[in-house]
mmCIF file of C-alpha atoms in Angstrom:
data_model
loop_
_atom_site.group_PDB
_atom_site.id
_atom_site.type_symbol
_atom_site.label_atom_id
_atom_site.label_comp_id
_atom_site.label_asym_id
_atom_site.label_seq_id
_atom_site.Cartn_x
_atom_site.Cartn_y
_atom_site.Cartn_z
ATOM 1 C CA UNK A 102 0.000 0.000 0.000
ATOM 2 C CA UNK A 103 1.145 3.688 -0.643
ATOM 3 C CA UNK A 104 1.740 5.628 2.464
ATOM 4 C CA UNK A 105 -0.638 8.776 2.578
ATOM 5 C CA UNK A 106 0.251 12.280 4.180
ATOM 6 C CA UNK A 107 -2.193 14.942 4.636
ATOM 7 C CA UNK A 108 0.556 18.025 4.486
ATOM 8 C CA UNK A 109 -1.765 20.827 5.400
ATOM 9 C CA UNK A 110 -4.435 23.099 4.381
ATOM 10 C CA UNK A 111 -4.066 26.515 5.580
ATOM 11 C CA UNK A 112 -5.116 27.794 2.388
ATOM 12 C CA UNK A 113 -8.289 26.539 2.506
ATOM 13 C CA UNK A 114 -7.580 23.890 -0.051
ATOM 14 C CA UNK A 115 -7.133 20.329 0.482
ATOM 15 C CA UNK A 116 -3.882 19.233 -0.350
ATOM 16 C CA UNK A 117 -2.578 15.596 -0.087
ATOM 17 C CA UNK A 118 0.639 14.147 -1.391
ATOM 18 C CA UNK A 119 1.349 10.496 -1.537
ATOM 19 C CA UNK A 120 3.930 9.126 -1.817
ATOM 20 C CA UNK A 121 4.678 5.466 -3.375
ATOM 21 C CA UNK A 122 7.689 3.766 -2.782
ATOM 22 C CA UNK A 123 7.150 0.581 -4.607
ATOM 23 C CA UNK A 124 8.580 -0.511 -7.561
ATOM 24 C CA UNK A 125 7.497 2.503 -9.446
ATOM 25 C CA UNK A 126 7.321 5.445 -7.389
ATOM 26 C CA UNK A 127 6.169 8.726 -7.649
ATOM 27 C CA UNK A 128 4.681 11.991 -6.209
ATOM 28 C CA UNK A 129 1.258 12.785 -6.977
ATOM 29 C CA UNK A 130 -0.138 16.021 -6.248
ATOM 30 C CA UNK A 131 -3.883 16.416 -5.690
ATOM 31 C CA UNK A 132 -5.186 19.605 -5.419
ATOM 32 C CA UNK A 133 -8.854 19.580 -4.717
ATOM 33 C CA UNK A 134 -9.985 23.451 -5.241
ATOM 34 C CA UNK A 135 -14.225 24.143 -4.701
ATOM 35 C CA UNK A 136 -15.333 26.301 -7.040
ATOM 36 C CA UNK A 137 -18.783 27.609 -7.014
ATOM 37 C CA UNK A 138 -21.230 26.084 -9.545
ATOM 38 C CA UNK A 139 -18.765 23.864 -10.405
ATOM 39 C CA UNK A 140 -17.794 20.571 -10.021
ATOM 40 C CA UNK A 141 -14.813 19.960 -8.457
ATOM 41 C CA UNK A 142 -11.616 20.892 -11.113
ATOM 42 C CA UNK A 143 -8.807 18.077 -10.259
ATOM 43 C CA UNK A 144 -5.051 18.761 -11.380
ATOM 44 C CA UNK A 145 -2.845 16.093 -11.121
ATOM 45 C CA UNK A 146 0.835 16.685 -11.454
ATOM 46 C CA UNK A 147 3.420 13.690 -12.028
ATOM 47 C CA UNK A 148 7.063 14.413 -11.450
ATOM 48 C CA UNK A 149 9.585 12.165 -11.651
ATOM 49 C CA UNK A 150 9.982 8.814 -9.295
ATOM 50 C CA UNK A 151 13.902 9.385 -9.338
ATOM 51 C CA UNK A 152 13.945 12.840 -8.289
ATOM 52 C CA UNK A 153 11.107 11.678 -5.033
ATOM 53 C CA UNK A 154 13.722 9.229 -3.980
ATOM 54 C CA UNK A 155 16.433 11.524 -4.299
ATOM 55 C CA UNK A 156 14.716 14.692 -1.935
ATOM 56 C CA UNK A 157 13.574 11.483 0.383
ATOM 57 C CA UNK A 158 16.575 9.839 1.122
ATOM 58 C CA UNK A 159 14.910 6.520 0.668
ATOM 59 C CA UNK A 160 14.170 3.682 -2.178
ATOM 60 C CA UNK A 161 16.753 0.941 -2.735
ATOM 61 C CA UNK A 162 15.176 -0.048 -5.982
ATOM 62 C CA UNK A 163 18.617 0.721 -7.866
ATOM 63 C CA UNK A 164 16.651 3.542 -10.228
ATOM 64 C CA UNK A 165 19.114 6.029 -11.415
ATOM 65 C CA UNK A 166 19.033 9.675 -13.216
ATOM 66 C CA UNK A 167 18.785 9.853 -17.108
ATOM 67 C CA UNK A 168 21.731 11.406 -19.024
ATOM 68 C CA UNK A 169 22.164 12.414 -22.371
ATOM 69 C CA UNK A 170 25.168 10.688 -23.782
ATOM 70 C CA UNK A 171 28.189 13.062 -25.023
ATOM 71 C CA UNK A 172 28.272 13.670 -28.557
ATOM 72 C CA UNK A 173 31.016 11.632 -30.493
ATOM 73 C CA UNK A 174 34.121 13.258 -30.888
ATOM 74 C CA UNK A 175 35.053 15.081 -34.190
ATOM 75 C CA UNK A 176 36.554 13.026 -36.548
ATOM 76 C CA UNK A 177 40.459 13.921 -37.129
ATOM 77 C CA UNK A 178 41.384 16.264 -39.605
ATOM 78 C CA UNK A 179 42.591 14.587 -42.961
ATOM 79 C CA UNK A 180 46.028 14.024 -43.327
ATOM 80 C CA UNK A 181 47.885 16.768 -45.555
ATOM 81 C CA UNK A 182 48.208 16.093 -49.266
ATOM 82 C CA UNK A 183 51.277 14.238 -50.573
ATOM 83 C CA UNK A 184 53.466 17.000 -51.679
ATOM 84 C CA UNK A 185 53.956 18.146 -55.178
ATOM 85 C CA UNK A 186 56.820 17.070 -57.819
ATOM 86 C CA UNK A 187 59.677 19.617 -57.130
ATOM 87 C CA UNK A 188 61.141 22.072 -59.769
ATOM 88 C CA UNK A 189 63.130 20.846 -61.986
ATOM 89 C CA UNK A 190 66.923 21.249 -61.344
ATOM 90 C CA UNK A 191 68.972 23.776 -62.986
ATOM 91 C CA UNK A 192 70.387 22.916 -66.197
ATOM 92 C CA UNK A 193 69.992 21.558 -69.824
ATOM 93 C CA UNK A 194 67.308 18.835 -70.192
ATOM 94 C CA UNK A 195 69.684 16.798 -72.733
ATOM 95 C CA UNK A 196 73.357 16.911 -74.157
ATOM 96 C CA UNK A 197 74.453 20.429 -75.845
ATOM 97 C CA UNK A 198 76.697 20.033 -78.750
ATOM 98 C CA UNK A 199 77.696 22.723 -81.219
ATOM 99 C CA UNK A 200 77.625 20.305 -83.942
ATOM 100 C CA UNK A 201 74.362 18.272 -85.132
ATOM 101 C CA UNK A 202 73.380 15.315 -83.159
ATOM 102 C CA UNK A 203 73.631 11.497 -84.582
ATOM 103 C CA UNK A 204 70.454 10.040 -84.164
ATOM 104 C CA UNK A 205 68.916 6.447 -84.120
ATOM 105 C CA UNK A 206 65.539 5.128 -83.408
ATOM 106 C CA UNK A 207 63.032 2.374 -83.112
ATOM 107 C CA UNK A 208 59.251 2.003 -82.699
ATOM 108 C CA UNK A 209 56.164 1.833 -85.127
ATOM 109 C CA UNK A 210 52.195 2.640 -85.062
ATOM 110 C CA UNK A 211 49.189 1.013 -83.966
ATOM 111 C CA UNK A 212 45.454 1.298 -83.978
ATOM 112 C CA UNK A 213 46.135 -1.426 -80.811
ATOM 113 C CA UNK A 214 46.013 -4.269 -83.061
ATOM 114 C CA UNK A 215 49.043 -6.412 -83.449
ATOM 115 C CA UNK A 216 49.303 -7.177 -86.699
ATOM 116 C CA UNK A 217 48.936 -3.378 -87.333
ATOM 117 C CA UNK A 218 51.916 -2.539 -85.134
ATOM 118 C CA UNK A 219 55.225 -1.850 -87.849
ATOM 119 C CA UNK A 220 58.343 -1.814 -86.121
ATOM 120 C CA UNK A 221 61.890 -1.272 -87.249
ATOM 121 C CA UNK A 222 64.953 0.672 -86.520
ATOM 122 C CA UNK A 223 66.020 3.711 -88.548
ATOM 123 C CA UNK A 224 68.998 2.163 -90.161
ATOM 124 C CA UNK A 225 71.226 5.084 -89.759
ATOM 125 C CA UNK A 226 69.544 7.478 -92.181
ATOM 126 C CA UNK A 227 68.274 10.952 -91.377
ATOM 127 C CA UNK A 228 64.547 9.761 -92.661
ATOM 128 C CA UNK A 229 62.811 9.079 -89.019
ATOM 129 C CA UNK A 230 63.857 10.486 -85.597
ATOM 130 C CA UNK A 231 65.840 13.510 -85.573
ATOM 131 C CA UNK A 232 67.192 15.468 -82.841
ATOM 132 C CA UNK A 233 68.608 19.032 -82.467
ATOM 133 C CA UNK A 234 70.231 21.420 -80.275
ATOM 134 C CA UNK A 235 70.096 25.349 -80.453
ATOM 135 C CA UNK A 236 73.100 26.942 -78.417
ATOM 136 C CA UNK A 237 71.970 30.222 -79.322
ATOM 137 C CA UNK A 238 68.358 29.686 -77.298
ATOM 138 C CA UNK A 239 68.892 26.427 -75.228
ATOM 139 C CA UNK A 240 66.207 24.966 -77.183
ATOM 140 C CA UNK A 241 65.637 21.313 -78.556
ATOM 141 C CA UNK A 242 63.803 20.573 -81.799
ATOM 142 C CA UNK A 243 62.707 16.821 -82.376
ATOM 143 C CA UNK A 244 61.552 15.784 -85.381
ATOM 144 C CA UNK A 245 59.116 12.780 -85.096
ATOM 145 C CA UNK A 246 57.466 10.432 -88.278
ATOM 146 C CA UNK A 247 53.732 11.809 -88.643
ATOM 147 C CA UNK A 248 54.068 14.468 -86.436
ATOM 148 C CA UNK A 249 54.878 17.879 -86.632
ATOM 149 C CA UNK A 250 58.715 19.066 -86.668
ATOM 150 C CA UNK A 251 58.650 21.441 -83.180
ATOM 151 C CA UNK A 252 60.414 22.570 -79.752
ATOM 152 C CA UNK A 253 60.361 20.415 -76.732
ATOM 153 C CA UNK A 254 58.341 22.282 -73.842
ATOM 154 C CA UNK A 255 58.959 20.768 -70.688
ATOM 155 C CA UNK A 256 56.149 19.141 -68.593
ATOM 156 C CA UNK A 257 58.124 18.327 -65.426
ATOM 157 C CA UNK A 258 60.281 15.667 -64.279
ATOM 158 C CA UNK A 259 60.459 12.065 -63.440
ATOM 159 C CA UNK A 260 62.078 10.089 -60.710
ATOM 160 C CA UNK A 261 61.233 9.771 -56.885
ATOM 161 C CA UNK A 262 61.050 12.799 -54.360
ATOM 162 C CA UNK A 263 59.602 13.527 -50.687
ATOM 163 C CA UNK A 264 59.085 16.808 -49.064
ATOM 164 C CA UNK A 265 62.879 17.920 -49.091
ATOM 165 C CA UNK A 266 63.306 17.932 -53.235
ATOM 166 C CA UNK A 267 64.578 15.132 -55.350
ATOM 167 C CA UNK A 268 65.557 11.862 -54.100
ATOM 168 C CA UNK A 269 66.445 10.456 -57.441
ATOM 169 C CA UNK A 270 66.119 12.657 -60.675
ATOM 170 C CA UNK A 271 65.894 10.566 -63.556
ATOM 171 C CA UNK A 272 64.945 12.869 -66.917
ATOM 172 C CA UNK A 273 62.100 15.307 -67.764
ATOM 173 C CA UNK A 274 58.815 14.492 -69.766
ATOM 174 C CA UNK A 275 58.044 17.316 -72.330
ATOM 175 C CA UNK A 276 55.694 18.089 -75.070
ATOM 176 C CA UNK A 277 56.102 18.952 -78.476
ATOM 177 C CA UNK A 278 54.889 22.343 -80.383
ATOM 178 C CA UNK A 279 53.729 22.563 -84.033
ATOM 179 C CA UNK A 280 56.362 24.296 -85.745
ATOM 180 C CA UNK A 281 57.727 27.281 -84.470
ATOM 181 C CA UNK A 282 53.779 28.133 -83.209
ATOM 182 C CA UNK A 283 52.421 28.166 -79.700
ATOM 183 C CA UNK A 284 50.171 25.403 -80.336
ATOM 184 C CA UNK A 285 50.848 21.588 -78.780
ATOM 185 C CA UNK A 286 50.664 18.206 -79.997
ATOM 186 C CA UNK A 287 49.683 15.361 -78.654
ATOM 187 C CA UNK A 288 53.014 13.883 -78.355
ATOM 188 C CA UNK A 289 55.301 13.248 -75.215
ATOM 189 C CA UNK A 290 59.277 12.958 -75.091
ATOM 190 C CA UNK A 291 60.770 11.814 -72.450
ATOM 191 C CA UNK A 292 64.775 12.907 -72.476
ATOM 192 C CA UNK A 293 67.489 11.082 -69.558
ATOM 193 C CA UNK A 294 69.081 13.553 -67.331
ATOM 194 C CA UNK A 295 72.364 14.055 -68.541
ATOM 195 C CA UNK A 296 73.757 13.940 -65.240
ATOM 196 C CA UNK A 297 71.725 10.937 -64.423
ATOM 197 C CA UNK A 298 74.158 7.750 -66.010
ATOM 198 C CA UNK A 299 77.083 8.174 -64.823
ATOM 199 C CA UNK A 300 78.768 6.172 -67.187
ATOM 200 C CA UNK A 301 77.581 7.921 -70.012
ATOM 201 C CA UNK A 302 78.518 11.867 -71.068
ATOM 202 C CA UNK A 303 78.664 11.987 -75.375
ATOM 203 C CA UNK A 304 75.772 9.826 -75.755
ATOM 204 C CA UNK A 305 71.872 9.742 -73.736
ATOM 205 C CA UNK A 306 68.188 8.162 -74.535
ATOM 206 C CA UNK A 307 64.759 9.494 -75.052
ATOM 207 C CA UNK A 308 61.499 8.155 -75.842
ATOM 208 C CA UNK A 309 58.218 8.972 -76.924
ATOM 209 C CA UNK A 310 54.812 8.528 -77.086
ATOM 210 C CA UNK A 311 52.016 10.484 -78.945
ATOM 211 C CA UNK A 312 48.243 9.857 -81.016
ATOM 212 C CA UNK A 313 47.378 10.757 -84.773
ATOM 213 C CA UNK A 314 44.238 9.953 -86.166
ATOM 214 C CA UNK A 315 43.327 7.796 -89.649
ATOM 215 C CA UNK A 316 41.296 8.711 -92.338
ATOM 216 C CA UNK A 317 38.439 7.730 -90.553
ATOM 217 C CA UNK A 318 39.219 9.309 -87.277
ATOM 218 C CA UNK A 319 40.555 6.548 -85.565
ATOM 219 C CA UNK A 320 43.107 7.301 -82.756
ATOM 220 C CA UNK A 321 46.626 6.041 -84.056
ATOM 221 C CA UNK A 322 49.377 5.233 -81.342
ATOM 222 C CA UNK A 323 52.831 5.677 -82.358
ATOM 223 C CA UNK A 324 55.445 5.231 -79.731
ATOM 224 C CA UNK A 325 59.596 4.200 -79.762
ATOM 225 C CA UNK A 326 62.663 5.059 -78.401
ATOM 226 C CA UNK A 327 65.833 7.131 -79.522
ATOM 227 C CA UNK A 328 69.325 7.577 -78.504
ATOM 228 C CA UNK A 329 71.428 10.826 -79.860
ATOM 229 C CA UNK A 330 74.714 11.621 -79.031
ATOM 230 C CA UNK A 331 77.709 14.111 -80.142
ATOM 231 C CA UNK A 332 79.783 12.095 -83.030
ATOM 232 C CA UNK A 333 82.967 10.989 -83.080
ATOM 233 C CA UNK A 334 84.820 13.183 -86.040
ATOM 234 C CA UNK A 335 86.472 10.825 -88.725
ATOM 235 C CA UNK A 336 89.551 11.845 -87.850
ATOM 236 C CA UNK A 337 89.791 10.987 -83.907
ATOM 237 C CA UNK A 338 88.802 7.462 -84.371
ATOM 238 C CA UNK A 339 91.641 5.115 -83.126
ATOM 239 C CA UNK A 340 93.333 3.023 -85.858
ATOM 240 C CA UNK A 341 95.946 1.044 -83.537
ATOM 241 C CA UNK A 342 94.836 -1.128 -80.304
ATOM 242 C CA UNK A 343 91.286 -2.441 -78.988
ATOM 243 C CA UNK A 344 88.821 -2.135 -76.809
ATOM 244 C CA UNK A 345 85.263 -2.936 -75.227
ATOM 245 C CA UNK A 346 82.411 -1.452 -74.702
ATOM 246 C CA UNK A 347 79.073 -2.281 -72.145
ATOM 247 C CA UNK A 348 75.756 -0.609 -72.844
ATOM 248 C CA UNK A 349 72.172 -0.925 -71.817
ATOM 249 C CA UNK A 350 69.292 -1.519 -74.204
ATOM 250 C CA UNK A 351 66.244 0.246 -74.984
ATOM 251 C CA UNK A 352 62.796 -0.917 -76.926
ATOM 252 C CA UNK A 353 59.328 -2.292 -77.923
ATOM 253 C CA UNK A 354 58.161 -5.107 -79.247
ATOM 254 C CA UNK A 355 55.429 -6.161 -82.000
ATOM 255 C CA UNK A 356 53.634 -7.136 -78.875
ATOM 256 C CA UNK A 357 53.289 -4.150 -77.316
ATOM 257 C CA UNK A 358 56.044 -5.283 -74.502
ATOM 258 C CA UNK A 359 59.034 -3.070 -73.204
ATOM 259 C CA UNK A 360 62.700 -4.327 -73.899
ATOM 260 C CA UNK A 361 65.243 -3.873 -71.456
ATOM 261 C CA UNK A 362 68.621 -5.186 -71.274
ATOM 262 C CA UNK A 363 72.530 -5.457 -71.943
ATOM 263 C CA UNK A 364 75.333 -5.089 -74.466
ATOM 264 C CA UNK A 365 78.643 -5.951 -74.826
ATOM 265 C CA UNK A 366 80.456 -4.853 -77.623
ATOM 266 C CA UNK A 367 84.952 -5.648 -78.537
ATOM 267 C CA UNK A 368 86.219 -3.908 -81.896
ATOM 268 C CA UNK A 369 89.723 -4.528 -83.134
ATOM 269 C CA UNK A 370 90.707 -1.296 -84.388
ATOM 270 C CA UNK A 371 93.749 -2.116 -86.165
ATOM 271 C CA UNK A 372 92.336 -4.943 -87.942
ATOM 272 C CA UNK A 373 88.611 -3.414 -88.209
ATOM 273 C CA UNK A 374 87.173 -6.839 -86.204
ATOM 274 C CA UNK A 375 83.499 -6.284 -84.218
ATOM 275 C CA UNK A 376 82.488 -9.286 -82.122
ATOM 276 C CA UNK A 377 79.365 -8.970 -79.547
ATOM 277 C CA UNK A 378 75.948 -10.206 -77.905
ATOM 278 C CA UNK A 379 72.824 -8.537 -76.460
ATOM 279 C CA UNK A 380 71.102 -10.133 -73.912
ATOM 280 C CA UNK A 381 67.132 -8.569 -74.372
ATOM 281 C CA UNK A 382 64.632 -9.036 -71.976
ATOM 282 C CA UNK A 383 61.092 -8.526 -71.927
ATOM 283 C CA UNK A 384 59.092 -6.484 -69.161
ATOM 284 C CA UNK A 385 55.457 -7.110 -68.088
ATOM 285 C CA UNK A 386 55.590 -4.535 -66.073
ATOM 286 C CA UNK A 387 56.875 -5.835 -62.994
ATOM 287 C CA UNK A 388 59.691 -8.686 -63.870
ATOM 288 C CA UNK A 389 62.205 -8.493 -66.571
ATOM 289 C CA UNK A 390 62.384 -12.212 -68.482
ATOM 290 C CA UNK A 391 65.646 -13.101 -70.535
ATOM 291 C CA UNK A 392 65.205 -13.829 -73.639
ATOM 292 C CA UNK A 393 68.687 -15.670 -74.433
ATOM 293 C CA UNK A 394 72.181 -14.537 -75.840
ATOM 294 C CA UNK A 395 71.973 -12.593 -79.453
ATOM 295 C CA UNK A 396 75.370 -13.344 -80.407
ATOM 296 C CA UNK A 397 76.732 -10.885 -83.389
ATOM 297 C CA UNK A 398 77.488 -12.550 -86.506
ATOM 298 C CA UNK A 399 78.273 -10.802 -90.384
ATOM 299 C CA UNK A 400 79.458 -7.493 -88.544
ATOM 300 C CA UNK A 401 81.196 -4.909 -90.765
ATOM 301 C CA UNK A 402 83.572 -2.273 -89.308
ATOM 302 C CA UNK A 403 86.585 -1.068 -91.152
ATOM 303 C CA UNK A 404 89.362 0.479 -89.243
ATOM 304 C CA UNK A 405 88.876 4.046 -88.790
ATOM 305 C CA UNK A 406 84.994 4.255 -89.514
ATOM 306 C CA UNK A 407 82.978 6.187 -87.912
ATOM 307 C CA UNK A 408 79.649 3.157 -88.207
ATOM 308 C CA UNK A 409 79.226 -0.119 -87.855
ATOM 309 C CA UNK A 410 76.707 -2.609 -88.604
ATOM 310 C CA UNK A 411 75.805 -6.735 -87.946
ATOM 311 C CA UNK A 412 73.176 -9.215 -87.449
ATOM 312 C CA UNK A 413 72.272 -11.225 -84.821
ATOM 313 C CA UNK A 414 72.400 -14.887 -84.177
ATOM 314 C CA UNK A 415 69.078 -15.663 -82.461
ATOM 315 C CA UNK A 416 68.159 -18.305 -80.539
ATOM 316 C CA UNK A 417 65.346 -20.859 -82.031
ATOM 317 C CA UNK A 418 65.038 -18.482 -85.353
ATOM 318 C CA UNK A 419 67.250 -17.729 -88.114
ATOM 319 C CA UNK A 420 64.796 -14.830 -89.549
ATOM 320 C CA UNK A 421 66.663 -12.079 -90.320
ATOM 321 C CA UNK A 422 68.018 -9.568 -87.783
ATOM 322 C CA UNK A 423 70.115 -6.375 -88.164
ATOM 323 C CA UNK A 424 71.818 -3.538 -85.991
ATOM 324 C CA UNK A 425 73.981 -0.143 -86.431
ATOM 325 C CA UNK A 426 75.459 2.294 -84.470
ATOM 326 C CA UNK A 427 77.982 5.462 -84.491
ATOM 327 C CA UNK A 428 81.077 6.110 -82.373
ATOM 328 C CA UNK A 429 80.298 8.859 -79.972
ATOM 329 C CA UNK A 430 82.460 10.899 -78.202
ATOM 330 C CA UNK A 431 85.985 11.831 -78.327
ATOM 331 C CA UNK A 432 88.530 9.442 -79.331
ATOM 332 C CA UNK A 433 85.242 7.089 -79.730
ATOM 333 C CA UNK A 434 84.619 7.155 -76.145
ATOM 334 C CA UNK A 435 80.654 5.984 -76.409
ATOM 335 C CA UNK A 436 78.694 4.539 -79.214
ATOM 336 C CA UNK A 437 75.182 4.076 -79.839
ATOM 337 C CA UNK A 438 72.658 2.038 -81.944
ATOM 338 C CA UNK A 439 69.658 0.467 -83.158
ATOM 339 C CA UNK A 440 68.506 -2.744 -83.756
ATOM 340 C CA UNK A 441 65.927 -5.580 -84.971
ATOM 341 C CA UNK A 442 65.423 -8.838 -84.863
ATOM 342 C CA UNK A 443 62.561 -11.568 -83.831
ATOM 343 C CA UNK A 444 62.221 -13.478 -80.214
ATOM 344 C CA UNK A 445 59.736 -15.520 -78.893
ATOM 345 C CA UNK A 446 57.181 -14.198 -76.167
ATOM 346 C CA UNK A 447 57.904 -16.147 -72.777
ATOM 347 C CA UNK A 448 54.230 -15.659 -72.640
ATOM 348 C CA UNK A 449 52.503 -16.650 -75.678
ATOM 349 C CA UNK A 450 55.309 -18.588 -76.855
ATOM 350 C CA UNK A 451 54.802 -16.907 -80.427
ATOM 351 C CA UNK A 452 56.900 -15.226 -82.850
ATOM 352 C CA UNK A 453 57.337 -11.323 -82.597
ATOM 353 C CA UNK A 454 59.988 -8.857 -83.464
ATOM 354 C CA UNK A 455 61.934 -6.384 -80.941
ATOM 355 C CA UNK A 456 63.320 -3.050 -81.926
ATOM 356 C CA UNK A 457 64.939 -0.986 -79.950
ATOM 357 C CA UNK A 458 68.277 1.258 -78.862
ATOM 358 C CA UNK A 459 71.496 0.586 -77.472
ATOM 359 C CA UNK A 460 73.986 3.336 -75.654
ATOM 360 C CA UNK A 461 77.346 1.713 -74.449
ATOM 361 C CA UNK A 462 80.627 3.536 -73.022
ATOM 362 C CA UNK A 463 83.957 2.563 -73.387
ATOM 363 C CA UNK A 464 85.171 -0.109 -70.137
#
C-alpha cells in the first residue's frame, strides 16, 4: 500500500501528497480546489519517481538519473596532401653540342592491333627520328614520323622525391609544339638527365609517345625510343689497339612489350674486327624475363669508320636480324645504336619482333 500524508491546508484547499515507494514510485499532487457552480476541477501533477527518492533519502530499488550521452568526438582532420613534384633542377634537359646530333631510333604505329603494329629501326639514315640542339636559345627541336617538326616544352620531371626535393632525378617528360607556333601536340618525349648515367657523357636516350588519327578518325598510337649523341669526327677514331664497350638496351616489341637489357660490344681497331651479344629481356611490367644470348654474326667495321653494322644470331630463329650504331664521343669514347630482330614471347610462346636502342661507353 502507498503511504498517505495529509501536508496541510491553511489555504483553505485540500492538499494531499502520496507518496509510493514501490517498484514505481512517484509523487502525486492532488489539489482539490471548490469552485462555485462547479464541479470539483482536479489537477494532477506527475514528477519524476527518481527525483522523489532523491529529496527522500529513501528507495533501494537501484533507479538512477537519465543522461544524455556526449556527442562523439570530431573526426580527425585529414592528413595533408602528398606534396607536389619539385622544380626541376637547374640545367639543360639533354646533351648540348655545337655540332648536329647522330640520331637512331626504333618504334612503329598502332590502332592497338598487333598485326597493325610496324616496327623497325632507322637504319642510320636521317629519314625518321631527328634530334637538335640550339646553343643560341637552349632549345631542342625533335623531329618525329607523322608528327609535326617542333620545340620540346617541358612538362616536369620524373624520378622519386619527398618533401625535401629530389631523391632520385631521372629525366624530364616534355611536349612537343607545331612548328615554331604556340600550339601543342599530342606527343610526349621523355629525355634522360644528362647527369643521371654516370657512365655515359657523349651519348643519352629518349622516348616517346604520342596519337594521330586515320582517315576515318581513328586514334593512331605511335610510340619508340631514340638515342642521340655528339659524333665521333672521322679523324679521332683510333686506328691502332682495342677495346670494349658495355651498354644498356632500350625498346618495344610487335607485342606491345618493353625491352630492357645489356650489351657488350669488342672492336679490333687495327684490324677493323666487331664481335658482340645482347642479352634482351622482356618487361610485363613488374619482372624483366631473358630472352637468351643474341650473339653478333656478319658485322662490318673497317678500321677508322665512324659506323658499324651486324646481325644477330638468335636463338630458335634464323629470320633475319640487323643492328647499327655510331662512335660517340671523343677518341670514340661511347657509341650508340639500333637494332631488330625476332624473339619468342615467354608468354605466348609466339613469334614477334623487338626493336629498340642501345647506348654503351667505353670499359
Amino acid at each position: 500500500m502507498p503511504h498517505r500524508q495529509i501536508i496541510g491546508s491553511s489555504s483553505g484547499h485540500l492538499h494531499r501528497l502520496w507518496t509510493f515507494v514501490e517498484q514505481n514510485p512517484a509523487w502525486i499532487l492532488r489539489t482539490e480546489i471548490p469552485m462555485p457552480g462547479l464541479s470539483r476541477l482536479k489537477l494532477v501533477g506527475l514528477f519524476g519517481a527518481a527525483i522523489a527518492l532523491t529529496a527522500c533519502g529513501g528507495g533501494g530499488s537501484g533507479a538512477g538519473v537519465a543522461t544524455v550521452p556526449p556527442p562523439p568526438p570530431p573526426p580527425p582532420p585529414p592528413p595533408p596532401p602528398p606534396p607536389g613534384p619539385p622544380p626541376i633542377p637547374d640545367g639543360s634537359i639533354g646533351l648540348q653540342s655545337n655540332l648536329p646530333f647522330v640520331v637512331v631510333s626504333a618504334g612503329g604505329q598502332s590502332d592497338y592491333s598487333p598485326e597493325r603494329w610496324p616496327v623497325g629501326p632507322t637504319k642510320l639514315s636521317a629519314d625518321d627520328v631527328q634530334f637538335a640542339y640550339s646553343a643560341a636559345d637552349g632549345l631542342y627541336t625533335i623531329s618525329i614520323p607523322d608528327f609535326e617538326t617542333g620545340r620540346l616544352v617541358t612538362l616536369g620531371g620524373n624520378g622519386s622525391y619527398d618533401e625535401s626535393g629530389w631523391i632520385n632525378f631521372t629525366g624530364t617528360y616534355n611536349t612537343v609544339t607545331k612548328g615554331d607556333s604556340g600550339e601543342l601536340q599530342d606527343l610526349r618525349v621523355t629525355l634522360t638527365w644528362p647527369e643521371f648515367d654516370d657512365n655515359l657523357t657523349y651519348s643519352s636516350l629518349g622516348s616517346w609517345s604520342g596519337y594521330t588519327k586515320d582517315a576515318e578518325g581513328n586514334d593512331i598510337m605511335s610510340r619508340g625510343v631514340f638515342a642521340y649523341g655528339i659524333p665521333t669526327l672521322a679523324g679521332e677514331i683510333p686506328v691502332t689497339g682495342s677495346a670494349g664497350y658495355a651498354g644498356q638496351v632500350r625498346g618495344v616489341s610487335s607485342d606491345h612489350y618493353d625491352i630492357y637489357g645489356t650489351v657488350d660490344l669488342s672492336f679490333n681497331f687495327a684490324s677493323g674486327a666487331l664481335s658482340g651479344v645482347m642479352n634482351p629481356s622482356v618487361s610485363d611490367g613488374w619482372d624483366l624475363h631473358p630472352l637468351g644470348e643474341y650473339r653478333f654474326r656478319d658485322t662490318v667495321y673497317s678500321a677508322g669508320s665512324t659506323t658499324f653494322t651486324g646481325k644477330f644470331d638468335v636463338p630458335g630463329s634464323t629470320d633475319d636480324s640487323w643492328f647499327g650504331g655510331y662512335f660517340t664521343g671523343p677518341q670514340a669514347s661511347e657509341l650508340i645504336a639500333s637494332f631488330k630482330a625476332p624473339y619468342i614471347n615467354p608468354f605466348s610462346q609466339l613469334w614477334g619482333t623487338i626493336t629498340g636502342v642501345w647506348a654503351a661507353d667505353k670499359k
